[in-house]
């Protein structure tokens, strides 16, 4: 990771924090910071992705603006985080996509959806597109299975490869070794951290989602989005299994597993993305970076629109609108999988990698470690202190 203005500023602020140490019980970032005497660019990249942007240290900081030290750690770490997405992107030629990411992701999605809609309109008979199809295999009458499945498989595999390569780039740059990835205990601990979003719980009291007050709303909205996405993915996987191995073709009955999973996941996605978007609008802008806003909004809008188009397709699948809605939904899903390695979606990959690095550091450290944040009211008194060896 090369030096940038944001990295230099984050290093300055990290050095102030390392001298102050008031926030050492707030999150995993400060203990990780205290394990270092100096900060390389890669250290700063790691700390930036370990930060879950709770903003607690900003509201606690006696050196925040207008103090001359001008410490605003959440904001500067968010800026570095944004730069790491470009620095670790694969292939490197696409790193520039993270500049003006919101515009580029939205444009790419719009172009892909248009190409699918125009392609279906051009290649398919209008009687088929606007006909009423309710029999098993009705969707494939509009878009053949070989085209829908083949295109999705190619795009999905490419995106997974790009995300894995991004992880490898981060891991190498922050000093990780391949052998560490076979260590089961830290891997299991990291999986638990990710699946429970433990750090967004702030040790029970939550984060400063909107302002100085604490709440767990952001954590629950993240849960709704993450698990909504995973349940939708399970719905698609079940439909693929039915089609490939049982020869049961879509559309499926309302009570079938793919439809039930799709509805539950879709509701979760709509609630999660709408709530996170609302939080972005109403939260205090001081400890946030405006550079990330476009990327955040573009991803949330894309996920929300996919869910909404899925429900429209479900509700109108027995009408002449089915063909157009199917093309729209398939286009949106395809667009999503094309853009994910170059969208805000990558934050999940790098945060998981940073959490794994943190777990490995905790295990290898001989110093007593705070592994749970302290409550703000009695910081330092109720923080649970565990020795690294005990974990
Ligand atoms: S954020 Fe402020 S109060 Fe917290 S450790 Fe850094 S300098 Fe100290
Ligand atoms: S914003 Fe929250 S997670 Fe990030 S460094 Fe500050 S206290 Fe830690």
Coordinates of C-alpha atoms and ligand atoms in Angstrom, one line a residue:
X1 CA 0.0 0.0 0.0
X2 CA 1.6 3.3 -1.1
X3 CA 1.5 6.5 1.0
X4 CA -1.4 8.8 0.5
X5 CA -2.5 12.0 2.3
X6 CA -5.2 9.9 4.1
X7 CA -2.6 7.4 5.3
X8 CA -0.2 10.1 6.5
X9 CA -3.0 11.8 8.4
X10 CA -4.2 8.5 9.8
X11 CA -0.7 7.7 11.0
X12 CA -0.5 11.1 12.7
X13 CA -3.8 10.5 14.5
X14 CA -2.8 6.9 15.4
X15 CA 0.3 8.3 17.1
X16 CA -1.8 10.7 19.1
X17 CA -4.1 7.9 20.1
X18 CA -1.2 5.6 21.1
X19 CA 0.0 8.3 23.5
X20 CA -3.4 9.1 24.8
X21 CA -5.0 5.6 25.0
X22 CA -8.2 6.8 26.5
X23 CA -10.2 4.8 24.0
X24 CA -8.4 1.5 24.5
X25 CA -11.5 -0.3 25.7
X26 CA -13.8 0.9 22.9
X27 CA -13.1 -1.5 20.1
X28 CA -10.5 -3.9 18.7
X29 CA -8.7 -1.1 16.8
X30 CA -7.1 0.5 19.9
X31 CA -5.5 -2.6 21.4
X32 CA -4.2 -3.5 17.9
X33 CA -2.8 0.0 17.7
X34 CA -1.1 -0.4 21.1
X35 CA 0.6 -3.6 20.0
X36 CA 2.6 -1.3 17.6
X37 CA 5.3 1.4 18.3
X38 CA 5.3 2.6 14.7
X39 CA 2.8 2.3 11.9
X40 CA 3.6 1.2 8.3
X41 CA 1.2 1.9 5.5
X42 CA 0.0 -1.7 5.7
X43 CA -0.6 -1.4 9.5
X44 CA -2.8 1.7 8.8
X45 CA -4.7 -0.3 6.0
X46 CA -5.2 -3.1 8.5
X47 CA -6.5 -0.8 11.3
X48 CA -8.8 1.0 8.8
X49 CA -10.5 -2.3 7.9
X50 CA -10.6 -3.4 11.6
X51 CA -12.6 -0.2 12.4
X52 CA -16.3 -0.9 12.1
X53 CA -17.1 2.8 12.1
X54 CA -19.0 3.0 15.4
X55 CA -17.8 6.6 15.9
X56 CA -17.5 6.1 19.6
X57 CA -13.9 7.4 19.7
X58 CA -15.0 10.6 18.0
X59 CA -17.6 11.5 20.6
X60 CA -15.2 10.5 23.4
X61 CA -12.2 12.4 22.1
X62 CA -10.9 15.4 24.0
X63 CA -8.7 16.1 21.0
X64 CA -11.4 16.2 18.4
X65 CA -11.9 19.5 16.4
X66 CA -11.8 22.4 17.3
X67 CA -8.8 21.1 19.4
X68 CA -5.5 21.8 17.6
X69 CA -4.8 18.0 17.4
X70 CA -7.9 17.7 15.2
X71 CA -8.4 14.0 15.9
X72 CA -11.3 12.5 13.9
X73 CA -10.3 8.8 13.8
X74 CA -13.5 7.4 12.3
X75 CA -13.4 9.8 9.4
X76 CA -9.7 9.3 8.5
X77 CA -9.9 5.6 8.8
X78 CA -13.0 5.6 6.5
X79 CA -11.0 7.5 4.0
X80 CA -8.1 5.0 4.2
X81 CA -10.5 2.1 4.0
X82 CA -11.9 3.5 0.8
X83 CA -8.3 3.7 -0.6
X84 CA -7.6 0.1 0.3
X85 CA -10.5 -1.1 -1.8
X86 CA -8.7 0.3 -4.9
X87 CA -5.2 -0.7 -3.7
X88 CA -6.2 -4.4 -3.3
X89 CA -8.6 -4.6 -6.3
X90 CA -8.1 -7.4 -8.8
X91 CA -7.2 -7.0 -11.5
X92 CA -5.3 -3.8 -10.8
X93 CA -6.5 -2.2 -14.0
X94 CA -10.0 -1.9 -12.4
X95 CA -8.7 0.0 -9.3
X96 CA -9.8 3.3 -10.7
X97 CA -13.5 2.2 -10.5
X98 CA -13.4 3.0 -6.8
X99 CA -13.0 6.7 -7.7
X100 CA -16.5 8.0 -8.2
X101 CA -17.7 4.5 -7.3
X102 CA -21.3 5.4 -6.8
X103 CA -21.6 6.9 -10.3
X104 CA -19.7 4.0 -12.0
X105 CA -21.6 1.2 -10.2
X106 CA -24.9 2.9 -11.0
X107 CA -24.0 3.4 -14.6
X108 CA -22.7 -0.1 -15.0
X109 CA -25.9 -1.6 -13.5
X110 CA -28.0 0.6 -15.7
X111 CA -26.1 -0.4 -18.9
X112 CA -26.3 -4.2 -18.0
X113 CA -30.0 -4.0 -17.3
X114 CA -30.6 -2.1 -20.6
X115 CA -28.6 -4.7 -22.5
X116 CA -30.6 -7.5 -21.1
X117 CA -33.9 -5.8 -21.7
X118 CA -33.0 -4.8 -25.3
X119 CA -31.4 -8.2 -25.9
X120 CA -34.6 -10.1 -24.8
X121 CA -36.8 -7.6 -26.8
X122 CA -34.6 -8.1 -29.9
X123 CA -34.1 -11.8 -29.8
X124 CA -37.5 -13.0 -28.5
X125 CA -40.8 -13.0 -30.2
X126 CA -43.1 -10.3 -28.8
X127 CA -45.9 -12.9 -28.5
X128 CA -43.7 -14.8 -26.1
X129 CA -42.5 -11.8 -24.1
X130 CA -46.0 -10.5 -23.6
X131 CA -47.8 -13.8 -23.5
X132 CA -49.1 -15.4 -20.3
X133 CA -47.0 -18.4 -19.3
X134 CA -47.8 -20.3 -16.1
X135 CA -46.5 -23.8 -16.9
X136 CA -43.3 -25.3 -15.4
X137 CA -40.4 -23.8 -17.4
X138 CA -42.4 -20.6 -18.2
X139 CA -39.4 -18.4 -17.4
X140 CA -37.2 -20.3 -19.8
X141 CA -39.7 -19.6 -22.6
X142 CA -38.6 -16.0 -22.3
X143 CA -34.9 -16.4 -21.5
X144 CA -33.6 -19.9 -22.3
X145 CA -32.1 -21.7 -19.3
X146 CA -28.7 -22.2 -21.1
X147 CA -28.4 -18.4 -21.5
X148 CA -29.6 -17.5 -18.0
X149 CA -27.7 -20.2 -16.2
X150 CA -24.5 -19.9 -18.4
X151 CA -24.2 -16.1 -18.1
X152 CA -24.9 -16.2 -14.3
X153 CA -22.3 -19.0 -13.8
X154 CA -19.5 -17.2 -15.7
X155 CA -20.2 -13.8 -14.0
X156 CA -20.5 -15.4 -10.5
X157 CA -17.3 -17.4 -10.9
X158 CA -15.4 -14.3 -12.1
X159 CA -16.6 -12.2 -9.2
X160 CA -15.7 -14.9 -6.6
X161 CA -12.2 -15.1 -8.1
X162 CA -11.8 -11.3 -8.0
X163 CA -13.0 -11.2 -4.3
X164 CA -10.6 -14.0 -3.4
X165 CA -7.7 -12.2 -5.2
X166 CA -8.6 -9.0 -3.3
X167 CA -8.4 -11.0 0.0
X168 CA -5.0 -12.4 -1.0
X169 CA -3.7 -9.0 -1.9
X170 CA -4.8 -7.6 1.5
X171 CA -3.4 -10.6 3.4
X172 CA 0.0 -10.5 1.7
X173 CA 0.3 -6.7 2.1
X174 CA -0.5 -6.8 5.8
X175 CA 2.1 -9.4 6.5
X176 CA -0.1 -12.5 6.5
X177 CA 1.2 -16.0 5.6
X178 CA -0.8 -18.7 3.7
X179 CA -0.1 -21.1 6.6
X180 CA -2.1 -18.9 9.0
X181 CA -5.2 -19.5 6.9
X182 CA -5.2 -23.2 7.9
X183 CA -5.4 -22.3 11.7
X184 CA -8.8 -23.5 12.7
X185 CA -9.3 -21.7 16.0
X186 CA -8.8 -18.1 14.8
X187 CA -10.8 -19.0 11.7
X188 CA -13.7 -20.2 13.8
X189 CA -13.5 -17.2 16.1
X190 CA -13.5 -14.9 13.1
X191 CA -16.5 -16.7 11.6
X192 CA -18.3 -16.1 14.9
X193 CA -17.3 -12.4 14.9
X194 CA -18.6 -12.0 11.3
X195 CA -21.8 -13.9 11.7
X196 CA -22.8 -12.2 14.9
X197 CA -21.4 -8.8 13.9
X198 CA -20.1 -8.8 17.5
X199 CA -18.1 -5.6 17.1
X200 CA -21.2 -3.6 16.0
X201 CA -22.7 -4.5 19.4
X202 CA -20.3 -2.3 21.2
X203 CA -20.2 -4.7 24.1
X204 CA -24.0 -4.5 24.5
X205 CA -24.7 -0.8 24.4
X206 CA -24.3 -0.5 20.6
X207 CA -22.7 2.2 18.5
X208 CA -23.1 5.9 17.9
X209 CA -25.3 5.3 14.9
X210 CA -26.8 8.8 14.5
X211 CA -25.1 11.0 17.1
X212 CA -23.7 10.8 20.7
X213 CA -26.5 8.5 21.8
X214 CA -26.0 4.7 21.6
X215 CA -28.1 2.3 19.7
X216 CA -27.9 -1.2 18.2
X217 CA -30.0 -0.2 15.1
X218 CA -27.1 -0.3 12.7
X219 CA -26.2 -3.8 13.8
X220 CA -29.7 -5.1 13.3
X221 CA -30.0 -3.4 9.9
X222 CA -26.7 -5.0 8.9
X223 CA -28.0 -8.4 10.1
X224 CA -31.2 -7.9 8.0
X225 CA -29.2 -7.0 4.9
X226 CA -26.5 -9.8 5.4
X227 CA -28.9 -12.6 6.3
X228 CA -31.5 -11.4 3.8
X229 CA -28.8 -11.6 1.1
X230 CA -27.7 -15.1 2.2
X231 CA -31.3 -16.4 2.4
X232 CA -32.0 -15.1 -1.2
X233 CA -28.8 -16.8 -2.3
X234 CA -30.1 -20.0 -0.6
X235 CA -33.4 -19.6 -2.6
X236 CA -31.5 -19.4 -5.9
X237 CA -29.3 -22.4 -4.9
X238 CA -32.4 -24.4 -4.0
X239 CA -34.1 -23.5 -7.3
X240 CA -30.9 -24.5 -9.2
X241 CA -30.9 -27.9 -7.3
X242 CA -34.6 -28.5 -8.1
X243 CA -34.0 -27.7 -11.7
X244 CA -30.7 -29.6 -12.3
X245 CA -31.2 -32.7 -10.2
X246 CA -35.0 -33.1 -9.8
X247 CA -36.1 -31.6 -13.1
X248 CA -38.6 -29.3 -11.3
X249 CA -38.7 -26.2 -13.3
X250 CA -39.5 -22.6 -12.2
X251 CA -41.9 -20.9 -11.6
X252 CA -42.5 -22.7 -8.3
X253 CA -45.7 -22.6 -6.1
X254 CA -45.9 -19.8 -3.4
X255 CA -45.4 -22.4 -0.6
X256 CA -42.3 -24.0 -2.2
X257 CA -38.9 -23.6 -0.6
X258 CA -37.3 -21.3 -3.2
X259 CA -40.3 -18.9 -3.1
X260 CA -40.5 -18.9 0.7
X261 CA -36.8 -18.4 1.1
X262 CA -36.8 -15.7 -1.6
X263 CA -39.7 -13.8 0.2
X264 CA -38.0 -14.0 3.6
X265 CA -34.6 -12.9 2.2
X266 CA -36.2 -10.2 0.1
X267 CA -38.1 -8.7 3.0
X268 CA -34.8 -8.7 5.1
X269 CA -33.0 -7.0 2.2
X270 CA -35.6 -4.3 1.8
X271 CA -35.8 -3.5 5.5
X272 CA -32.0 -3.6 5.9
X273 CA -31.1 -1.5 2.9
X274 CA -33.8 1.0 3.4
X275 CA -32.9 1.4 7.1
X276 CA -29.2 1.7 6.4
X277 CA -29.9 4.3 3.7
X278 CA -32.1 6.3 6.2
X279 CA -29.3 6.1 8.8
X280 CA -26.8 7.6 6.2
X281 CA -29.2 10.5 5.7
X282 CA -29.9 11.3 9.4
X283 CA -26.5 10.6 11.0
X284 CA -24.0 13.2 12.1
X285 CA -21.8 13.9 9.1
X286 CA -18.8 15.1 11.1
X287 CA -17.2 11.7 11.8
X288 CA -18.0 10.3 8.3
X289 CA -16.2 10.6 5.0
X290 CA -18.3 12.0 2.1
X291 CA -16.0 10.1 -0.3
X292 CA -17.7 6.8 0.6
X293 CA -21.3 8.0 0.4
X294 CA -21.8 7.4 -3.3
X295 CA -20.4 3.8 -3.1
X296 CA -22.7 3.1 0.0
X297 CA -25.8 4.4 -1.6
X298 CA -25.2 2.7 -5.0
X299 CA -24.8 -0.7 -3.4
X300 CA -27.8 -0.3 -1.1
X301 CA -30.0 0.9 -4.0
X302 CA -28.9 -2.0 -6.2
X303 CA -29.7 -4.6 -3.5
X304 CA -33.0 -2.9 -2.6
X305 CA -34.0 -2.7 -6.3
X306 CA -33.2 -6.4 -6.9
X307 CA -35.5 -7.4 -4.0
X308 CA -38.3 -5.1 -5.1
X309 CA -38.1 -6.4 -8.7
X310 CA -38.2 -10.0 -7.4
X311 CA -41.4 -9.3 -5.5
X312 CA -42.9 -7.6 -8.6
X313 CA -42.0 -10.7 -10.7
X314 CA -43.6 -13.0 -8.1
X315 CA -46.8 -10.9 -7.9
X316 CA -47.2 -10.5 -11.7
X317 CA -45.8 -13.7 -13.0
X318 CA -49.1 -14.9 -14.3
X319 CA -49.7 -11.7 -16.3
X320 CA -48.3 -10.3 -19.6
X321 CA -45.8 -8.3 -17.6
X322 CA -43.9 -11.5 -16.6
X323 CA -41.5 -11.4 -19.6
X324 CA -40.4 -7.8 -19.0
X325 CA -40.1 -8.2 -15.3
X326 CA -38.1 -11.4 -15.6
X327 CA -35.6 -9.6 -18.0
X328 CA -35.4 -6.7 -15.5
X329 CA -34.8 -9.0 -12.5
X330 CA -32.3 -11.1 -14.3
X331 CA -30.5 -8.0 -15.6
X332 CA -30.3 -6.5 -12.1
X333 CA -29.0 -9.7 -10.5
X334 CA -26.4 -10.0 -13.3
X335 CA -25.4 -6.4 -12.8
X336 CA -25.0 -7.0 -9.1
X337 CA -22.6 -9.9 -9.6
X338 CA -20.6 -8.0 -12.2
X339 CA -20.1 -5.0 -9.9
X340 CA -19.6 -6.7 -6.5
X341 CA -15.7 -6.9 -6.7
X342 CA -15.6 -3.2 -7.5
X343 CA -18.3 -2.0 -5.2
X344 CA -18.7 -1.3 -1.4
X345 CA -19.5 -5.0 -1.1
X346 CA -15.8 -5.7 -0.8
X347 CA -15.8 -4.1 2.7
X348 CA -17.1 -7.4 4.0
X349 CA -14.1 -9.3 2.6
X350 CA -11.4 -6.9 4.0
X351 CA -13.2 -6.5 7.3
X352 CA -13.3 -10.3 7.7
X353 CA -9.6 -10.4 6.8
X354 CA -8.8 -7.7 9.4
X355 CA -10.8 -9.6 12.0
X356 CA -8.8 -12.8 11.3
X357 CA -5.5 -10.9 11.5
X358 CA -6.7 -9.4 14.8
X359 CA -7.6 -12.9 16.2
X360 CA -4.2 -14.2 15.2
X361 CA -2.5 -11.2 16.8
X362 CA -4.4 -11.7 20.0
X363 CA -3.5 -15.4 20.1
X364 CA 0.2 -14.7 19.5
X365 CA 0.4 -11.7 21.9
X366 CA 1.7 -12.4 25.5
X367 CA 0.2 -9.2 26.9
X368 CA -3.2 -9.2 28.6
X369 CA -5.8 -8.2 26.0
X370 CA -9.2 -6.5 26.3
X371 CA -11.3 -8.4 23.8
X372 CA -14.7 -6.8 24.6
X373 CA -15.3 -3.1 24.5
X374 CA -16.1 -1.3 27.8
X375 CA -19.4 0.3 28.4
X376 CA -19.2 4.0 27.9
X377 CA -20.4 4.8 31.4
X378 CA -17.9 2.8 33.3
X379 CA -15.1 2.4 30.8
X380 CA -12.1 0.7 32.3
X381 CA -14.0 -0.7 35.2
X382 CA -16.2 -3.3 33.6
X383 CA -14.1 -4.1 30.5
X384 CA -13.6 -7.8 30.5
X385 CA -10.0 -8.6 30.4
X386 CA -8.9 -11.9 29.1
X387 CA -5.3 -13.1 28.6
X388 CA -4.6 -13.9 25.0
X389 CA -3.6 -17.4 26.0
X390 CA -6.9 -18.0 27.7
X391 CA -8.7 -17.3 24.4
Ligands
LIG1 S1 -9.6 9.1 19.8 FE1 -9.0 10.9 21.1 S2 -9.5 10.2 23.2 FE2 -9.5 8.4 21.9 S3 -7.4 7.5 22.1 FE3 -7.5 8.8 20.3 S4 -6.8 10.8 21.1 FE4 -7.4 9.7 22.8
LIG2 S1 -14.9 4.4 15.1 FE1 -15.4 2.8 16.6 S2 -14.4 1.0 15.7 FE2 -13.5 2.8 14.6 S3 -11.7 3.2 15.8 FE3 -13.3 4.5 16.7 S4 -14.1 3.3 18.4 FE4 -13.0 1.9 17.1

